Amino acid sequence: MPEAADHVVVVGAGLAGARTAQELRQQGFAGDITLVGAELDPPYDRPPLSKGPLRELPDLGIDLAELRVNVLLGRTATAISGISPAGDEPLRIRIEVSNEAQENAAQESAESTAPPSESPVTELSAGAVVIATGAQPVYPDGWLEVPGVRVLRSWRDAVALWQELDDLGPGARVVIAGGSWIGMELASAAHRLGTEVRVVEKAAWLLPLMPPEVGRQVSVWCREAGIATSVGDTVLSVAPGHAVRRDKRVEGRSQVAVSTSAGDYVADLVVVALGVTPSTSWLGNSGLRTSPRGQALRVDAHLATLDDRVFAVGDVVERWSPRYGAWLPGGHWQDAMAEPQVAAANVRAALAGERQREVYDAVPYLWSEILGRTLQWSGYLADYRAARMLVRGDLGGANWTVVWLDDDDRMLAVLACDRPRDAMAARKAQAAHPAGMPLADVRVLADPDQPLQAALIRN
């Protein structure tokens, strides 16, 4: 067992967790690193999962064995103790065999009489802990027990989903419950396979975390592509259907009866994309602070919790931003990629007893591909209703950029559709501005033939 004082435990083996281990080594940390992951597969990149069929695990390009990281897969953290603002109690993390590992072991035990090779419960001691447990999909109780209803979070979920769509073949009827980013990426990919797609979203517009003009334009794209959308609608229940699909590929396959507030449908497949919730339930008795808005783990600008030996990165966090004076949610690939550099530096400082810490205060950035169009968002918009919207180009055209400004013509947020130069110029200017709100010349900004860069005023 590693010495606790020189041992870093990273809980969560996704991109953020693997990057943290990588950064620790690249920054010169020579102690022990243990990476704990609930899945049986090694760390991989998640964004490709919703983009279409996959032939192999999306590689992160991080050789954890070469980095001398002890990787414990098929393990779930269930508790952490020793949390104290004074940092005077030893940190201990209880881990147990994950549900996925238990199911896998049960299958193997049917073929073997060998005793279990590892203890179901382990306790790790650490000098510092980095929490990177990500988020889990939301779905109503009992839905996943209905044949033909799936959710997408893991690599194995994706393999099963895309294989099922391939088995169903063109013409299969697919209902996607939720018009979020993931829901729309899935709708786009399923549409490319020739399926009949219907998206049901309870909000009044698609992409409900975006201002309404964006979601309404995506609805136009869906209509033009032949994807049915139903907004202001809620899936109330799913159940085995009475109809049976009979063809050479899926003989006798039962369909799914879908009941919504606006009507009933019969589907060959239902994909649940109702959003995610941060994986913090295991921290319930730890004393760590979580957000009242969604149970994300709250961290300061150093990515530290109330115990400065315990840090958090990625989808699990809600971080304090000095730039915006606000709590910013996680959930973006860019943060999972970049936060570990700062977290690793601050872990090393904490272990060395140093008080000076690095700050992470990046401008929020995300991108997605929907129906052949690339959308890039940069900035922070506390309330779209309090901002002025300016459109560079025509929303009905091939490419455009939407800019949200305050009353002083400061650029708050930008969404570019197939205008990457606008997106990158805005992102660079926002990052360089202390408040993330560079001043713009609105007359130049309104001209789509002028580079967005030309509209920015140094201040």
GROMACS .gro file of C-alpha atoms in nm:
model
  459
    1MET     CA    1   0.000   0.000   0.000
    2PRO     CA    2   0.147   0.340  -0.100
    3GLU     CA    3   0.251   0.587   0.169
    4ALA     CA    4  -0.042   0.823   0.219
    5ALA     CA    5   0.165   1.143   0.235
    6ASP     CA    6   0.306   1.086  -0.115
    7HIS     CA    7   0.000   0.926  -0.270
    8VAL     CA    8  -0.252   1.098  -0.499
    9VAL     CA    9  -0.582   0.923  -0.564
   10VAL     CA   10  -0.777   1.034  -0.870
   11VAL     CA   11  -1.137   0.917  -0.849
   12GLY     CA   12  -1.287   0.889  -1.197
   13ALA     CA   13  -1.118   0.749  -1.505
   14GLY     CA   14  -1.264   0.965  -1.781
   15LEU     CA   15  -1.082   1.236  -1.974
   16ALA     CA   16  -1.048   1.467  -1.673
   17GLY     CA   17  -0.915   1.193  -1.446
   18ALA     CA   18  -0.668   1.054  -1.698
   19ARG     CA   19  -0.547   1.403  -1.787
   20THR     CA   20  -0.491   1.478  -1.418
   21ALA     CA   21  -0.267   1.172  -1.382
   22GLN     CA   22  -0.083   1.270  -1.698
   23GLU     CA   23  -0.030   1.627  -1.581
   24LEU     CA   24   0.099   1.516  -1.241
   25ARG     CA   25   0.375   1.316  -1.408
   26GLN     CA   26   0.452   1.580  -1.671
   27GLN     CA   27   0.487   1.840  -1.395
   28GLY     CA   28   0.738   1.623  -1.210
   29PHE     CA   29   0.534   1.447  -0.942
   30ALA     CA   30   0.728   1.131  -0.853
   31GLY     CA   31   0.498   0.982  -0.588
   32ASP     CA   32   0.229   0.719  -0.627
   33ILE     CA   33  -0.082   0.783  -0.836
   34THR     CA   34  -0.392   0.564  -0.825
   35LEU     CA   35  -0.667   0.615  -1.082
   36VAL     CA   36  -1.003   0.462  -0.990
   37GLY     CA   37  -1.264   0.400  -1.261
   38ALA     CA   38  -1.608   0.240  -1.241
   39GLU     CA   39  -1.604   0.112  -1.598
   40LEU     CA   40  -1.413  -0.195  -1.711
   41ASP     CA   41  -1.266  -0.018  -2.012
   42PRO     CA   42  -0.957   0.206  -1.989
   43PRO     CA   43  -1.007   0.585  -2.016
   44TYR     CA   44  -1.140   0.701  -2.352
   45ASP     CA   45  -1.279   1.010  -2.528
   46ARG     CA   46  -1.659   1.045  -2.489
   47PRO     CA   47  -1.765   1.301  -2.755
   48PRO     CA   48  -1.741   1.050  -3.044
   49LEU     CA   49  -1.996   0.822  -2.875
   50SER     CA   50  -2.293   1.030  -2.992
   51LYS     CA   51  -2.158   1.107  -3.338
   52GLY     CA   52  -2.228   0.769  -3.503
   53PRO     CA   53  -2.113   0.405  -3.524
   54LEU     CA   54  -1.772   0.332  -3.371
   55ARG     CA   55  -1.527   0.062  -3.466
   56GLU     CA   56  -1.291   0.093  -3.171
   57LEU     CA   57  -1.253   0.259  -2.832
   58PRO     CA   58  -1.182   0.634  -2.885
   59ASP     CA   59  -0.822   0.660  -2.770
   60LEU     CA   60  -0.707   0.948  -2.549
   61GLY     CA   61  -0.344   0.893  -2.640
   62ILE     CA   62  -0.240   0.869  -2.274
   63ASP     CA   63  -0.018   0.573  -2.180
   64LEU     CA   64  -0.100   0.530  -1.811
   65ALA     CA   65   0.131   0.229  -1.776
   66GLU     CA   66   0.425   0.433  -1.903
   67LEU     CA   67   0.328   0.707  -1.658
   68ARG     CA   68   0.343   0.454  -1.373
   69VAL     CA   69  -0.022   0.505  -1.278
   70ASN     CA   70  -0.192   0.230  -1.080
   71VAL     CA   71  -0.527   0.193  -1.259
   72LEU     CA   72  -0.813   0.026  -1.075
   73LEU     CA   73  -1.095  -0.040  -1.320
   74GLY     CA   74  -1.437  -0.176  -1.229
   75ARG     CA   75  -1.422   0.010  -0.898
   76THR     CA   76  -1.659   0.274  -0.760
   77ALA     CA   77  -1.578   0.520  -0.483
   78THR     CA   78  -1.849   0.500  -0.218
   79ALA     CA   79  -1.718   0.731   0.054
   80ILE     CA   80  -1.440   0.971   0.145
   81SER     CA   81  -1.343   1.055   0.502
   82GLY     CA   82  -1.099   1.291   0.669
   83ILE     CA   83  -1.234   1.607   0.503
   84SER     CA   84  -1.142   1.905   0.718
   85PRO     CA   85  -1.078   2.274   0.647
   86ALA     CA   86  -0.771   2.241   0.866
   87GLY     CA   87  -0.647   1.943   0.666
   88ASP     CA   88  -0.535   1.764   0.980
   89GLU     CA   89  -0.720   1.434   0.931
   90PRO     CA   90  -0.590   1.154   0.704
   91LEU     CA   91  -0.782   1.122   0.377
   92ARG     CA   92  -0.935   0.782   0.309
   93ILE     CA   93  -1.140   0.670   0.011
   94ARG     CA   94  -1.357   0.362   0.026
   95ILE     CA   95  -1.395   0.186  -0.309
   96GLU     CA   96  -1.608  -0.111  -0.401
   97VAL     CA   97  -1.648  -0.333  -0.704
   98SER     CA   98  -1.875  -0.147  -0.948
   99ASN     CA   99  -2.207  -0.278  -1.074
  100GLU     CA  100  -2.058  -0.330  -1.419
  101ALA     CA  101  -1.773  -0.536  -1.273
  102GLN     CA  102  -2.016  -0.738  -1.061
  103GLU     CA  103  -2.227  -0.821  -1.366
  104ASN     CA  104  -1.917  -0.916  -1.561
  105ALA     CA  105  -1.794  -1.135  -1.274
  106ALA     CA  106  -2.134  -1.305  -1.250
  107GLN     CA  107  -2.114  -1.400  -1.616
  108GLU     CA  108  -1.762  -1.533  -1.574
  109SER     CA  109  -1.850  -1.727  -1.259
  110ALA     CA  110  -2.101  -1.930  -1.456
  111GLU     CA  111  -1.809  -2.061  -1.659
  112SER     CA  112  -1.556  -2.100  -1.378
  113THR     CA  113  -1.539  -2.230  -1.022
  114ALA     CA  114  -1.236  -2.021  -0.930
  115PRO     CA  115  -1.278  -1.797  -0.620
  116PRO     CA  116  -1.295  -1.416  -0.662
  117SER     CA  117  -0.951  -1.271  -0.735
  118GLU     CA  118  -0.995  -0.946  -0.541
  119SER     CA  119  -1.162  -0.808  -0.232
  120PRO     CA  120  -1.497  -0.639  -0.302
  121VAL     CA  121  -1.410  -0.348  -0.069
  122THR     CA  122  -1.083  -0.154  -0.046
  123GLU     CA  123  -0.976   0.156   0.144
  124LEU     CA  124  -0.711   0.387   0.004
  125SER     CA  125  -0.519   0.647   0.203
  126ALA     CA  126  -0.398   0.958   0.027
  127GLY     CA  127  -0.211   1.282   0.076
  128ALA     CA  128  -0.432   1.444  -0.187
  129VAL     CA  129  -0.744   1.348  -0.382
  130VAL     CA  130  -0.876   1.467  -0.716
  131ILE     CA  131  -1.245   1.399  -0.779
  132ALA     CA  132  -1.330   1.347  -1.146
  133THR     CA  133  -1.637   1.125  -1.125
  134GLY     CA  134  -1.821   1.310  -1.404
  135ALA     CA  135  -2.196   1.292  -1.445
  136GLN     CA  136  -2.458   1.027  -1.499
  137PRO     CA  137  -2.758   1.034  -1.735
  138VAL     CA  138  -3.101   1.108  -1.595
  139TYR     CA  139  -3.385   0.867  -1.668
  140PRO     CA  140  -3.709   0.776  -1.493
  141ASP     CA  141  -3.723   0.459  -1.286
  142GLY     CA  142  -3.806   0.150  -1.484
  143TRP     CA  143  -3.751   0.294  -1.830
  144LEU     CA  144  -3.432   0.102  -1.905
  145GLU     CA  145  -3.603  -0.223  -1.812
  146VAL     CA  146  -3.824  -0.186  -2.121
  147PRO     CA  147  -3.673  -0.367  -2.423
  148GLY     CA  148  -3.578  -0.119  -2.692
  149VAL     CA  149  -3.511   0.171  -2.453
  150ARG     CA  150  -3.149   0.283  -2.425
  151VAL     CA  151  -2.936   0.556  -2.272
  152LEU     CA  152  -2.595   0.674  -2.387
  153ARG     CA  153  -2.314   0.740  -2.144
  154SER     CA  154  -2.044   0.476  -2.180
  155TRP     CA  155  -1.852   0.313  -2.463
  156ARG     CA  156  -2.047  -0.007  -2.410
  157ASP     CA  157  -2.374   0.188  -2.424
  158ALA     CA  158  -2.264   0.331  -2.757
  159VAL     CA  159  -2.163  -0.006  -2.902
  160ALA     CA  160  -2.501  -0.155  -2.808
  161LEU     CA  161  -2.695   0.146  -2.936
  162TRP     CA  162  -2.531   0.171  -3.277
  163GLN     CA  163  -2.539  -0.206  -3.322
  164GLU     CA  164  -2.911  -0.206  -3.251
  165LEU     CA  165  -2.969   0.073  -3.502
  166ASP     CA  166  -2.769  -0.122  -3.759
  167ASP     CA  167  -2.975  -0.435  -3.691
  168LEU     CA  168  -3.300  -0.239  -3.729
  169GLY     CA  169  -3.183  -0.090  -4.056
  170PRO     CA  170  -3.318   0.201  -4.262
  171GLY     CA  171  -3.677   0.296  -4.196
  172ALA     CA  172  -3.666   0.211  -3.826
  173ARG     CA  173  -3.864   0.452  -3.610
  174VAL     CA  174  -3.653   0.615  -3.339
  175VAL     CA  175  -3.782   0.843  -3.063
  176ILE     CA  176  -3.526   1.054  -2.879
  177ALA     CA  177  -3.651   1.180  -2.544
  178GLY     CA  178  -3.472   1.512  -2.501
  179GLY     CA  179  -3.353   1.779  -2.742
  180SER     CA  180  -3.026   1.855  -2.560
  181TRP     CA  181  -2.687   1.871  -2.733
  182ILE     CA  182  -2.652   1.493  -2.696
  183GLY     CA  183  -3.008   1.437  -2.811
  184MET     CA  184  -2.957   1.643  -3.125
  185GLU     CA  185  -2.622   1.480  -3.204
  186LEU     CA  186  -2.790   1.141  -3.173
  187ALA     CA  187  -3.079   1.257  -3.391
  188SER     CA  188  -2.833   1.375  -3.656
  189ALA     CA  189  -2.637   1.050  -3.656
  190ALA     CA  190  -2.949   0.829  -3.655
  191HIS     CA  191  -3.091   1.032  -3.944
  192ARG     CA  192  -2.775   0.967  -4.148
  193LEU     CA  193  -2.841   0.594  -4.106
  194GLY     CA  194  -3.180   0.631  -4.272
  195THR     CA  195  -3.402   0.600  -3.966
  196GLU     CA  196  -3.723   0.793  -3.905
  197VAL     CA  197  -3.636   1.018  -3.611
  198ARG     CA  198  -3.866   1.205  -3.375
  199VAL     CA  199  -3.726   1.432  -3.101
  200VAL     CA  200  -3.946   1.509  -2.799
  201GLU     CA  201  -3.835   1.806  -2.584
  202LYS     CA  202  -4.024   1.936  -2.282
  203ALA     CA  203  -3.890   2.292  -2.317
  204ALA     CA  204  -4.036   2.538  -2.565
  205TRP     CA  205  -3.736   2.505  -2.797
  206LEU     CA  206  -3.459   2.260  -2.879
  207LEU     CA  207  -3.119   2.300  -2.709
  208PRO     CA  208  -3.295   2.451  -2.406
  209LEU     CA  209  -2.970   2.560  -2.240
  210MET     CA  210  -2.920   2.800  -2.532
  211PRO     CA  211  -3.122   3.116  -2.607
  212PRO     CA  212  -3.446   3.032  -2.792
  213GLU     CA  213  -3.338   3.172  -3.130
  214VAL     CA  214  -3.075   2.898  -3.153
  215GLY     CA  215  -3.311   2.612  -3.078
  216ARG     CA  216  -3.573   2.746  -3.316
  217GLN     CA  217  -3.321   2.755  -3.598
  218VAL     CA  218  -3.222   2.396  -3.521
  219SER     CA  219  -3.592   2.307  -3.549
  220VAL     CA  220  -3.587   2.454  -3.901
  221TRP     CA  221  -3.289   2.234  -3.988
  222CYS     CA  222  -3.473   1.930  -3.853
  223ARG     CA  223  -3.784   2.008  -4.056
  224GLU     CA  224  -3.576   2.050  -4.372
  225ALA     CA  225  -3.402   1.717  -4.305
  226GLY     CA  226  -3.724   1.529  -4.232
  227ILE     CA  227  -3.669   1.490  -3.858
  228ALA     CA  228  -3.990   1.533  -3.660
  229THR     CA  229  -3.968   1.752  -3.350
  230SER     CA  230  -4.219   1.804  -3.072
  231VAL     CA  231  -4.132   2.086  -2.830
  232GLY     CA  232  -4.323   2.175  -2.518
  233ASP     CA  233  -4.389   1.802  -2.502
  234THR     CA  234  -4.295   1.546  -2.238
  235VAL     CA  235  -4.248   1.171  -2.264
  236LEU     CA  236  -4.477   1.039  -1.992
  237SER     CA  237  -4.410   0.667  -2.020
  238VAL     CA  238  -4.256   0.391  -2.226
  239ALA     CA  239  -4.382   0.033  -2.238
  240PRO     CA  240  -4.349  -0.280  -2.450
  241GLY     CA  241  -4.556  -0.227  -2.764
  242HIS     CA  242  -4.803  -0.468  -2.917
  243ALA     CA  243  -4.675  -0.426  -3.268
  244VAL     CA  244  -4.403  -0.664  -3.382
  245ARG     CA  245  -4.139  -0.590  -3.639
  246ARG     CA  246  -4.087  -0.884  -3.872
  247ASP     CA  247  -3.810  -0.886  -4.125
  248LYS     CA  248  -3.499  -1.086  -4.194
  249ARG     CA  249  -3.284  -0.880  -3.959
  250VAL     CA  250  -3.495  -0.857  -3.641
  251GLU     CA  251  -3.754  -1.133  -3.658
  252GLY     CA  252  -4.017  -1.094  -3.388
  253ARG     CA  253  -3.871  -0.777  -3.239
  254SER     CA  254  -4.120  -0.606  -3.006
  255GLN     CA  255  -4.162  -0.233  -3.047
  256VAL     CA  256  -4.195   0.038  -2.781
  257ALA     CA  257  -4.515   0.222  -2.698
  258VAL     CA  258  -4.429   0.586  -2.621
  259SER     CA  259  -4.683   0.810  -2.449
  260THR     CA  260  -4.626   1.186  -2.445
  261SER     CA  261  -4.827   1.484  -2.331
  262ALA     CA  262  -4.901   1.562  -2.698
  263GLY     CA  263  -4.974   1.214  -2.830
  264ASP     CA  264  -4.873   0.849  -2.853
  265TYR     CA  265  -4.617   0.687  -3.081
  266VAL     CA  266  -4.482   0.344  -3.162
  267ALA     CA  267  -4.104   0.322  -3.193
  268ASP     CA  268  -3.851   0.054  -3.274
  269LEU     CA  269  -3.603   0.223  -3.043
  270VAL     CA  270  -3.619   0.494  -2.776
  271VAL     CA  271  -3.305   0.680  -2.668
  272VAL     CA  272  -3.322   0.875  -2.342
  273ALA     CA  273  -3.134   1.208  -2.355
  274LEU     CA  274  -3.292   1.397  -2.066
  275GLY     CA  275  -2.966   1.541  -1.937
  276VAL     CA  276  -2.716   1.440  -1.672
  277THR     CA  277  -2.657   1.490  -1.303
  278PRO     CA  278  -2.312   1.519  -1.141
  279SER     CA  279  -2.193   1.197  -0.977
  280THR     CA  280  -2.169   1.325  -0.620
  281SER     CA  281  -2.408   1.098  -0.428
  282TRP     CA  282  -2.108   0.911  -0.283
  283LEU     CA  283  -1.994   1.237  -0.119
  284GLY     CA  284  -2.313   1.274   0.085
  285ASN     CA  285  -2.153   1.238   0.429
  286SER     CA  286  -1.818   1.395   0.344
  287GLY     CA  287  -1.899   1.755   0.436
  288LEU     CA  288  -1.803   1.881   0.091
  289ARG     CA  289  -2.023   2.156  -0.056
  290THR     CA  290  -2.250   2.086  -0.350
  291SER     CA  291  -2.453   2.324  -0.563
  292PRO     CA  292  -2.820   2.371  -0.474
  293ARG     CA  293  -2.893   2.381  -0.849
  294GLY     CA  294  -2.790   2.028  -0.934
  295GLN     CA  295  -2.562   1.872  -0.676
  296ALA     CA  296  -2.239   1.957  -0.858
  297LEU     CA  297  -1.935   1.970  -0.632
  298ARG     CA  298  -1.840   2.332  -0.567
  299VAL     CA  299  -1.475   2.428  -0.604
  300ASP     CA  300  -1.296   2.761  -0.586
  301ALA     CA  301  -1.089   2.921  -0.861
  302HIS     CA  302  -0.801   2.689  -0.765
  303LEU     CA  303  -1.033   2.389  -0.824
  304ALA     CA  304  -1.008   2.314  -0.452
  305THR     CA  305  -1.286   2.214  -0.214
  306LEU     CA  306  -1.314   2.334   0.145
  307ASP     CA  307  -1.024   2.097   0.218
  308ASP     CA  308  -0.728   2.223   0.016
  309ARG     CA  309  -0.595   1.870  -0.027
  310VAL     CA  310  -0.907   1.773  -0.221
  311PHE     CA  311  -0.964   1.904  -0.573
  312ALA     CA  312  -1.219   1.835  -0.844
  313VAL     CA  313  -1.225   1.864  -1.224
  314GLY     CA  314  -1.456   1.801  -1.517
  315ASP     CA  315  -1.830   1.741  -1.534
  316VAL     CA  316  -1.866   1.686  -1.160
  317VAL     CA  317  -1.783   2.045  -1.064
  318GLU     CA  318  -1.936   2.387  -1.040
  319ARG     CA  319  -1.641   2.626  -1.029
  320TRP     CA  320  -1.615   2.982  -0.902
  321SER     CA  321  -1.509   3.225  -1.173
  322PRO     CA  322  -1.345   3.551  -1.059
  323ARG     CA  323  -1.371   3.671  -1.418
  324TYR     CA  324  -1.751   3.657  -1.416
  325GLY     CA  325  -1.814   3.665  -1.041
  326ALA     CA  326  -2.037   3.360  -1.081
  327TRP     CA  327  -2.055   2.984  -1.036
  328LEU     CA  328  -2.001   2.814  -1.372
  329PRO     CA  329  -2.118   2.458  -1.436
  330GLY     CA  330  -1.895   2.187  -1.575
  331GLY     CA  331  -1.998   1.956  -1.854
  332HIS     CA  332  -1.772   2.084  -2.132
  333TRP     CA  333  -1.494   1.886  -2.299
  334GLN     CA  334  -1.264   2.189  -2.293
  335ASP     CA  335  -1.275   2.213  -1.913
  336ALA     CA  336  -1.212   1.841  -1.871
  337MET     CA  337  -0.910   1.880  -2.096
  338ALA     CA  338  -0.765   2.199  -1.945
  339GLU     CA  339  -0.856   2.197  -1.574
  340PRO     CA  340  -0.622   1.905  -1.490
  341GLN     CA  341  -0.316   2.119  -1.567
  342VAL     CA  342  -0.412   2.361  -1.291
  343ALA     CA  343  -0.538   2.090  -1.056
  344ALA     CA  344  -0.213   1.895  -1.086
  345ALA     CA  345  -0.004   2.205  -1.012
  346ASN     CA  346  -0.214   2.279  -0.705
  347VAL     CA  347  -0.198   1.918  -0.584
  348ARG     CA  348   0.180   1.936  -0.596
  349ALA     CA  349   0.172   2.268  -0.408
  350ALA     CA  350  -0.058   2.121  -0.142
  351LEU     CA  351   0.166   1.819  -0.089
  352ALA     CA  352   0.466   2.047  -0.060
  353GLY     CA  353   0.291   2.268   0.197
  354GLU     CA  354   0.295   2.570  -0.036
  355ARG     CA  355   0.016   2.828  -0.011
  356GLN     CA  356   0.050   2.988  -0.355
  357ARG     CA  357  -0.187   2.827  -0.602
  358GLU     CA  358  -0.268   2.857  -0.972
  359VAL     CA  359  -0.609   2.982  -1.091
  360TYR     CA  360  -0.837   2.828  -1.352
  361ASP     CA  361  -1.074   3.085  -1.498
  362ALA     CA  362  -1.128   2.993  -1.862
  363VAL     CA  363  -1.403   3.143  -2.075
  364PRO     CA  364  -1.672   2.876  -2.130
  365TYR     CA  365  -1.641   2.715  -2.473
  366LEU     CA  366  -1.824   2.430  -2.641
  367TRP     CA  367  -1.889   2.299  -2.987
  368SER     CA  368  -2.115   2.048  -3.153
  369GLU     CA  369  -2.205   1.912  -3.495
  370ILE     CA  370  -2.575   1.899  -3.582
  371LEU     CA  371  -2.704   1.794  -3.924
  372GLY     CA  372  -2.375   1.873  -4.094
  373ARG     CA  373  -2.331   2.212  -3.931
  374THR     CA  374  -2.066   2.303  -3.674
  375LEU     CA  375  -2.181   2.522  -3.384
  376GLN     CA  376  -1.924   2.692  -3.158
  377TRP     CA  377  -2.017   2.879  -2.841
  378SER     CA  378  -1.789   3.107  -2.644
  379GLY     CA  379  -1.865   3.325  -2.342
  380TYR     CA  380  -2.098   3.349  -2.045
  381LEU     CA  381  -2.457   3.469  -2.070
  382ALA     CA  382  -2.624   3.496  -1.731
  383ASP     CA  383  -2.961   3.592  -1.880
  384TYR     CA  384  -3.022   3.611  -2.255
  385ARG     CA  385  -3.330   3.827  -2.190
  386ALA     CA  386  -3.111   4.103  -2.050
  387ALA     CA  387  -2.881   4.107  -2.355
  388ARG     CA  388  -2.909   4.249  -2.707
  389MET     CA  389  -2.882   3.999  -2.987
  390LEU     CA  390  -2.701   4.083  -3.310
  391VAL     CA  391  -2.689   3.846  -3.608
  392ARG     CA  392  -2.395   3.846  -3.847
  393GLY     CA  393  -2.545   3.708  -4.166
  394ASP     CA  394  -2.879   3.536  -4.216
  395LEU     CA  395  -3.003   3.272  -3.969
  396GLY     CA  396  -3.165   3.096  -4.262
  397GLY     CA  397  -2.841   3.095  -4.458
  398ALA     CA  398  -2.550   2.854  -4.480
  399ASN     CA  399  -2.345   3.025  -4.208
  400TRP     CA  400  -2.398   3.296  -3.951
  401THR     CA  401  -2.288   3.422  -3.613
  402VAL     CA  402  -2.507   3.540  -3.325
  403VAL     CA  403  -2.353   3.785  -3.078
  404TRP     CA  404  -2.506   3.886  -2.744
  405LEU     CA  405  -2.410   4.232  -2.614
  406ASP     CA  406  -2.479   4.431  -2.300
  407ASP     CA  407  -2.599   4.792  -2.298
  408ASP     CA  408  -2.241   4.918  -2.328
  409ASP     CA  409  -2.171   4.712  -2.645
  410ARG     CA  410  -1.956   4.464  -2.457
  411MET     CA  411  -1.955   4.121  -2.617
  412LEU     CA  412  -2.095   3.868  -2.368
  413ALA     CA  413  -2.132   3.553  -2.575
  414VAL     CA  414  -2.099   3.432  -2.932
  415LEU     CA  415  -2.246   3.138  -3.122
  416ALA     CA  416  -2.096   3.076  -3.465
  417CYS     CA  417  -2.248   2.839  -3.720
  418ASP     CA  418  -1.986   2.730  -3.973
  419ARG     CA  419  -1.792   3.053  -3.916
  420PRO     CA  420  -1.483   2.927  -3.732
  421ARG     CA  421  -1.289   3.252  -3.770
  422ASP     CA  422  -1.563   3.440  -3.586
  423ALA     CA  423  -1.563   3.177  -3.312
  424MET     CA  424  -1.188   3.181  -3.262
  425ALA     CA  425  -1.158   3.561  -3.274
  426ALA     CA  426  -1.432   3.600  -3.014
  427ARG     CA  427  -1.288   3.332  -2.790
  428LYS     CA  428  -0.940   3.485  -2.802
  429ALA     CA  429  -1.070   3.834  -2.725
  430GLN     CA  430  -1.289   3.712  -2.440
  431ALA     CA  431  -1.000   3.519  -2.286
  432ALA     CA  432  -0.776   3.827  -2.304
  433HIS     CA  433  -1.032   4.054  -2.136
  434PRO     CA  434  -1.029   4.050  -1.752
  435ALA     CA  435  -1.409   4.034  -1.737
  436GLY     CA  436  -1.449   3.821  -2.051
  437MET     CA  437  -1.647   4.101  -2.218
  438PRO     CA  438  -1.448   4.286  -2.487
  439LEU     CA  439  -1.594   4.607  -2.629
  440ALA     CA  440  -1.720   4.595  -2.989
  441ASP     CA  441  -1.796   4.843  -3.265
  442VAL     CA  442  -2.154   4.740  -3.340
  443ARG     CA  443  -2.156   4.894  -3.691
  444VAL     CA  444  -1.860   4.682  -3.799
  445LEU     CA  445  -1.985   4.380  -3.607
  446ALA     CA  446  -2.318   4.387  -3.794
  447ASP     CA  447  -2.141   4.350  -4.130
  448PRO     CA  448  -2.087   3.976  -4.193
  449ASP     CA  449  -1.834   4.056  -4.464
  450GLN     CA  450  -1.607   4.221  -4.208
  451PRO     CA  451  -1.394   3.995  -3.987
  452LEU     CA  452  -1.526   3.984  -3.632
  453GLN     CA  453  -1.174   4.070  -3.523
  454ALA     CA  454  -1.209   4.409  -3.695
  455ALA     CA  455  -1.505   4.496  -3.472
  456LEU     CA  456  -1.318   4.454  -3.147
  457ILE     CA  457  -1.208   4.767  -2.964
  458ARG     CA  458  -0.908   4.759  -2.734
  459ASN     CA  459  -1.002   4.883  -2.390
   0.00000   0.00000   0.00000
